[in-house]
Coordinates of C-alpha atoms and ligand atoms in Angstrom, one line a residue:
X17 CA 8.3 -14.6 -3.4
X18 CA 10.2 -13.6 -0.3
X19 CA 8.3 -10.7 1.2
X20 CA 9.3 -8.6 4.1
X21 CA 6.5 -6.8 6.0
X22 CA 7.7 -3.8 8.0
X23 CA 4.9 -3.0 10.3
X24 CA 2.3 -6.0 10.2
X25 CA -0.5 -3.9 11.9
X26 CA -3.9 -3.4 10.5
X27 CA -2.9 -2.7 6.8
X28 CA 0.4 -4.6 6.7
X29 CA -1.1 -7.5 8.8
X30 CA -4.0 -8.0 6.3
X31 CA -1.6 -7.8 3.4
X32 CA 0.8 -10.4 5.1
X33 CA -2.1 -12.7 5.7
X34 CA -3.5 -12.4 2.1
X35 CA 0.1 -12.9 0.6
X36 CA 0.9 -15.8 2.9
X37 CA -2.4 -17.5 1.8
X38 CA -1.4 -16.9 -1.7
X39 CA 1.8 -19.0 -1.2
X40 CA 4.4 -16.3 -0.6
X41 CA 7.1 -16.5 2.2
X42 CA 6.4 -13.7 4.6
X43 CA 8.8 -12.3 7.2
X44 CA 7.3 -9.9 9.7
X45 CA 9.3 -7.2 11.2
X46 CA 9.3 -4.0 13.3
X47 CA 7.2 -4.3 16.4
X48 CA 7.2 -2.9 19.9
X49 CA 6.1 -6.4 21.1
X50 CA 8.2 -9.2 19.8
X51 CA 6.1 -11.9 21.4
X52 CA 3.1 -10.6 19.5
X53 CA 5.1 -10.4 16.3
X54 CA 6.3 -14.0 16.5
X55 CA 2.7 -15.0 17.4
X56 CA 1.3 -13.5 14.2
X57 CA 4.2 -14.9 12.1
X58 CA 3.4 -18.4 13.5
X59 CA -0.3 -17.9 12.8
X60 CA 0.4 -17.0 9.2
X61 CA 3.0 -19.7 8.6
X62 CA 5.7 -17.0 8.2
X63 CA 8.6 -15.9 10.3
X64 CA 9.7 -12.9 12.4
X65 CA 13.0 -11.1 12.1
X66 CA 14.7 -7.8 12.8
X67 CA 13.9 -5.4 10.0
X68 CA 17.5 -5.5 8.5
X69 CA 17.5 -9.2 8.4
X70 CA 13.9 -9.3 6.9
X71 CA 14.9 -6.9 4.2
X72 CA 18.2 -8.6 3.4
X73 CA 16.2 -11.8 2.6
X74 CA 13.5 -10.3 0.7
X75 CA 12.7 -9.4 -2.9
X76 CA 9.9 -7.2 -1.9
X77 CA 9.4 -5.1 1.2
X78 CA 6.1 -3.5 2.4
X79 CA 6.4 -0.4 4.5
X80 CA 3.3 -0.1 6.5
X81 CA 4.0 1.9 9.6
X82 CA 2.6 5.2 11.1
X83 CA 4.0 8.3 9.3
X84 CA 5.9 9.3 12.4
X85 CA 7.5 5.8 12.6
X86 CA 8.9 5.9 9.0
X87 CA 12.4 7.3 9.8
X88 CA 12.9 4.7 12.6
X89 CA 11.6 1.9 10.3
X90 CA 13.8 2.9 7.5
X91 CA 16.8 3.3 9.7
X92 CA 16.3 -0.2 11.1
X93 CA 15.5 -1.7 7.7
X94 CA 18.9 -0.5 6.2
X95 CA 19.3 -0.1 2.4
X96 CA 16.3 -0.9 0.3
X97 CA 18.3 -0.6 -3.0
X98 CA 17.2 -2.9 -5.6
X99 CA 14.1 -4.1 -3.5
X100 CA 10.6 -3.7 -4.9
X101 CA 8.9 -1.6 -2.3
X102 CA 5.1 -1.2 -1.4
X103 CA 4.5 2.0 0.6
X104 CA 1.1 2.0 2.3
X105 CA 1.7 5.0 4.3
X106 CA -0.4 8.3 4.5
X107 CA 0.9 11.6 5.8
X108 CA -0.9 11.9 9.0
X109 CA 0.7 12.8 12.3
X110 CA 4.1 14.0 13.0
X111 CA 7.4 13.7 11.2
X112 CA 9.1 15.0 8.1
X113 CA 6.5 16.1 5.6
X114 CA 6.5 16.5 1.8
X115 CA 7.1 20.1 0.6
X116 CA 4.2 22.2 -0.7
X117 CA 3.0 20.6 -4.0
X118 CA 5.1 17.5 -3.5
X119 CA 3.4 14.2 -3.3
X120 CA 3.9 11.9 -0.3
X121 CA 5.0 9.3 -2.7
X122 CA 7.7 11.4 -4.3
X123 CA 8.8 12.4 -0.8
X124 CA 9.0 8.8 0.5
X125 CA 10.6 7.5 -2.7
X126 CA 13.4 9.9 -2.1
X127 CA 13.8 8.6 1.4
X128 CA 14.4 5.1 0.0
X129 CA 17.4 5.5 -2.4
X130 CA 17.7 2.9 -5.0
X131 CA 14.4 1.2 -4.1
X132 CA 12.0 0.1 -6.8
X133 CA 9.3 2.2 -5.1
X134 CA 5.6 1.8 -5.4
X135 CA 2.7 3.2 -3.3
X136 CA -0.5 1.2 -3.0
X137 CA -3.0 -0.2 -0.3
X138 CA -3.2 3.3 1.2
X139 CA -6.7 4.6 0.1
X140 CA -9.1 2.3 1.8
X141 CA -9.6 1.7 5.5
X142 CA -8.1 -1.5 6.9
X143 CA -11.6 -2.9 7.8
X144 CA -12.8 -2.3 4.4
X145 CA -9.7 -3.9 2.8
X146 CA -10.4 -7.1 4.9
X147 CA -14.1 -7.0 4.2
X148 CA -13.8 -6.9 0.4
X149 CA -10.8 -9.1 -0.3
X150 CA -13.0 -12.1 -1.2
X151 CA -15.4 -10.5 -3.6
X152 CA -16.1 -12.1 -7.0
X153 CA -14.5 -10.5 -10.0
X154 CA -17.5 -8.3 -10.9
X155 CA -17.5 -6.3 -7.7
X156 CA -13.9 -6.4 -6.9
X157 CA -12.4 -3.2 -5.5
X158 CA -9.4 -1.2 -6.9
X159 CA -6.1 -0.8 -5.1
X160 CA -4.5 2.1 -6.9
X161 CA -0.8 1.9 -7.5
X162 CA 1.8 4.6 -8.5
X163 CA 5.5 4.4 -9.0
X164 CA 8.3 5.3 -11.4
X165 CA 9.5 1.7 -12.2
X166 CA 7.2 0.0 -14.5
X167 CA 8.6 -3.5 -13.8
X168 CA 8.1 -3.0 -10.2
X169 CA 4.5 -1.9 -10.7
X170 CA 4.0 -5.1 -12.7
X171 CA 5.2 -7.3 -9.9
X172 CA 3.0 -5.4 -7.3
X173 CA 0.0 -5.5 -9.7
X174 CA 0.3 -9.3 -9.6
X175 CA 0.4 -9.4 -5.8
X176 CA -2.7 -7.1 -5.6
X177 CA -4.6 -9.5 -7.7
X178 CA -3.5 -12.4 -5.6
X179 CA -4.5 -10.4 -2.5
X180 CA -8.1 -10.2 -3.9
X181 CA -8.2 -6.6 -5.4
X182 CA -7.9 -5.0 -8.9
X183 CA -4.7 -3.1 -9.5
X184 CA -5.1 0.2 -11.4
X185 CA -1.9 2.2 -12.3
X186 CA -2.2 6.0 -11.9
X187 CA 1.2 6.7 -13.3
X188 CA 4.4 7.9 -11.6
X189 CA 5.1 9.2 -8.0
X190 CA 4.4 12.8 -9.3
X191 CA 1.1 11.9 -10.9
X192 CA -0.7 10.3 -7.8
X193 CA -2.1 13.3 -6.0
X194 CA -5.7 11.9 -6.3
X195 CA -4.7 8.8 -4.4
X196 CA -3.2 10.7 -1.5
X197 CA -4.7 11.8 1.7
X198 CA -6.8 13.5 2.9
X199 CA -10.3 12.3 1.7
X200 CA -11.8 15.3 -0.4
X201 CA -13.9 15.9 -3.4
X202 CA -11.9 15.3 -6.7
X203 CA -9.7 12.5 -5.2
X204 CA -10.0 8.7 -5.1
X205 CA -8.5 8.6 -1.6
X206 CA -11.0 7.1 1.0
X207 CA -13.5 5.8 -1.7
X208 CA -14.4 2.6 -3.4
X209 CA -13.7 2.4 -7.1
X210 CA -14.2 -0.5 -9.4
X211 CA -12.3 -1.2 -12.7
X212 CA -14.6 0.4 -15.4
X213 CA -14.9 3.7 -13.5
X214 CA -11.2 3.6 -12.4
X215 CA -10.0 3.5 -15.9
X216 CA -11.8 6.8 -16.6
X217 CA -9.8 8.2 -13.7
X218 CA -6.6 7.1 -15.2
X219 CA -7.5 8.8 -18.5
X220 CA -8.5 12.1 -16.7
X221 CA -5.2 12.2 -14.7
X222 CA -3.1 11.5 -17.7
X223 CA -4.9 14.2 -19.5
X224 CA -4.6 16.7 -16.5
X225 CA -8.5 16.9 -16.2
X226 CA -10.5 16.6 -13.0
X227 CA -11.6 13.1 -12.2
X228 CA -15.2 11.9 -12.6
X229 CA -17.5 11.9 -9.6
X230 CA -17.0 9.1 -7.1
X231 CA -19.3 6.3 -8.2
X232 CA -22.1 5.0 -6.0
X233 CA -22.4 1.1 -6.1
X234 CA -25.5 -0.6 -5.2
X235 CA -24.0 -4.0 -4.5
Ligands
NAP1645 N1 -5.6 1.8 9.3 C1 -6.1 2.2 8.1 O1 -7.4 2.1 7.8 C2 -5.1 2.7 6.9 C3 -5.6 2.6 5.6 C4 -4.8 3.0 4.7 C5 -3.5 3.3 4.9 N2 -3.0 3.3 6.2 C6 -1.7 3.7 6.4 O2 -0.8 2.5 6.5 C7 0.1 2.7 7.6 C8 -0.1 1.7 8.5 O3 -1.4 1.9 9.1 P1 -2.1 0.8 10.2 O4 -3.4 1.4 10.4 O5 -1.9 -0.5 9.6 O6 -1.1 1.0 11.5 P2 -1.0 0.1 12.8 O7 -2.2 -0.8 12.7 O8 -0.9 1.0 13.9 O9 0.3 -0.8 12.4 C9 1.6 -0.2 12.7 C10 2.6 -1.2 12.5 O10 3.9 -0.6 12.8 C11 4.5 -1.2 14.0 N3 5.3 -0.4 14.8 C12 6.6 -0.5 15.1 N4 7.0 0.4 15.8 C13 6.1 1.4 15.9 C14 6.0 2.6 16.6 N5 7.0 3.2 17.3 N6 4.8 3.2 16.5 C15 3.7 2.8 15.9 N7 3.8 1.5 15.3 C16 5.0 0.9 15.3 C17 3.3 -1.8 14.8 O11 3.7 -2.9 15.6 P3 3.4 -2.9 17.1 O12 2.0 -2.4 17.3 O13 3.4 -4.5 17.4 O14 4.5 -2.3 17.9 C18 2.4 -2.3 13.6 O15 2.8 -3.5 13.1 C19 0.0 4.2 8.1 O16 0.9 5.0 7.5 C20 -1.5 4.5 7.7 O17 -1.6 5.9 7.5 C21 -3.9 3.1 7.2

């Protein structure tokens, strides 16, 4: 698949590496240091391009920039209509913010008109995402996903598996409060979850109940 990574930093860079290793064609974009961007692209066997060029050639676009840089990134990317999008961002720092009670996923989805929006890879630190990506199936870590386009979520779930994690679908962009920042009791954000316990979270969210306590894993 042709994949554009807008912001190949700690989160986007790991994802770019994992997806390139899985055989995808990655194009890296949106950097304040073009030489470093090209060097990373060379290292991963991908290419570097301006955001609009990267997006034009891509079926799937990863948006992985600081919250404050989202307007600039989207402006440079141009239309995302028809593209499957993975948004890894969290609402820390400055910039336009969701309204009271609105999820960041709903807010960002509305900033990307026509995009086949999903949110994922946002709940675990970048170091932890790197550390656990090669685990065996029994201890594999969940990457939560939400979005309003079922087919897009299917595509992204396949990439999550190829990247070394377990996809678990929490529902639509309005249903995903528990996977959004900040880290707090009653949320999955910032915590390790594995499949059996994660499925109980999905049931609880779909029934409007509090989620189970965060599991403690010994291995
Ligand atoms: N770090 C984590 O543990 C973590 C975990 C989950 C989710 N997230 C979320 O994922 C998103 C990306 O986080 P990250 O930690 O991967 O960020 P990061 O390492 O700082 O990477 C940001 C990327 O955006 C690029 N960029 C281009 N213009 C920029 C500008 N004006 N200001 C800042 N960066 C610019 C950077 O390229 P250059 O540096 O080459 O310019 C870099 O590729 C954020 O929304 C964050 O909240 C982070």
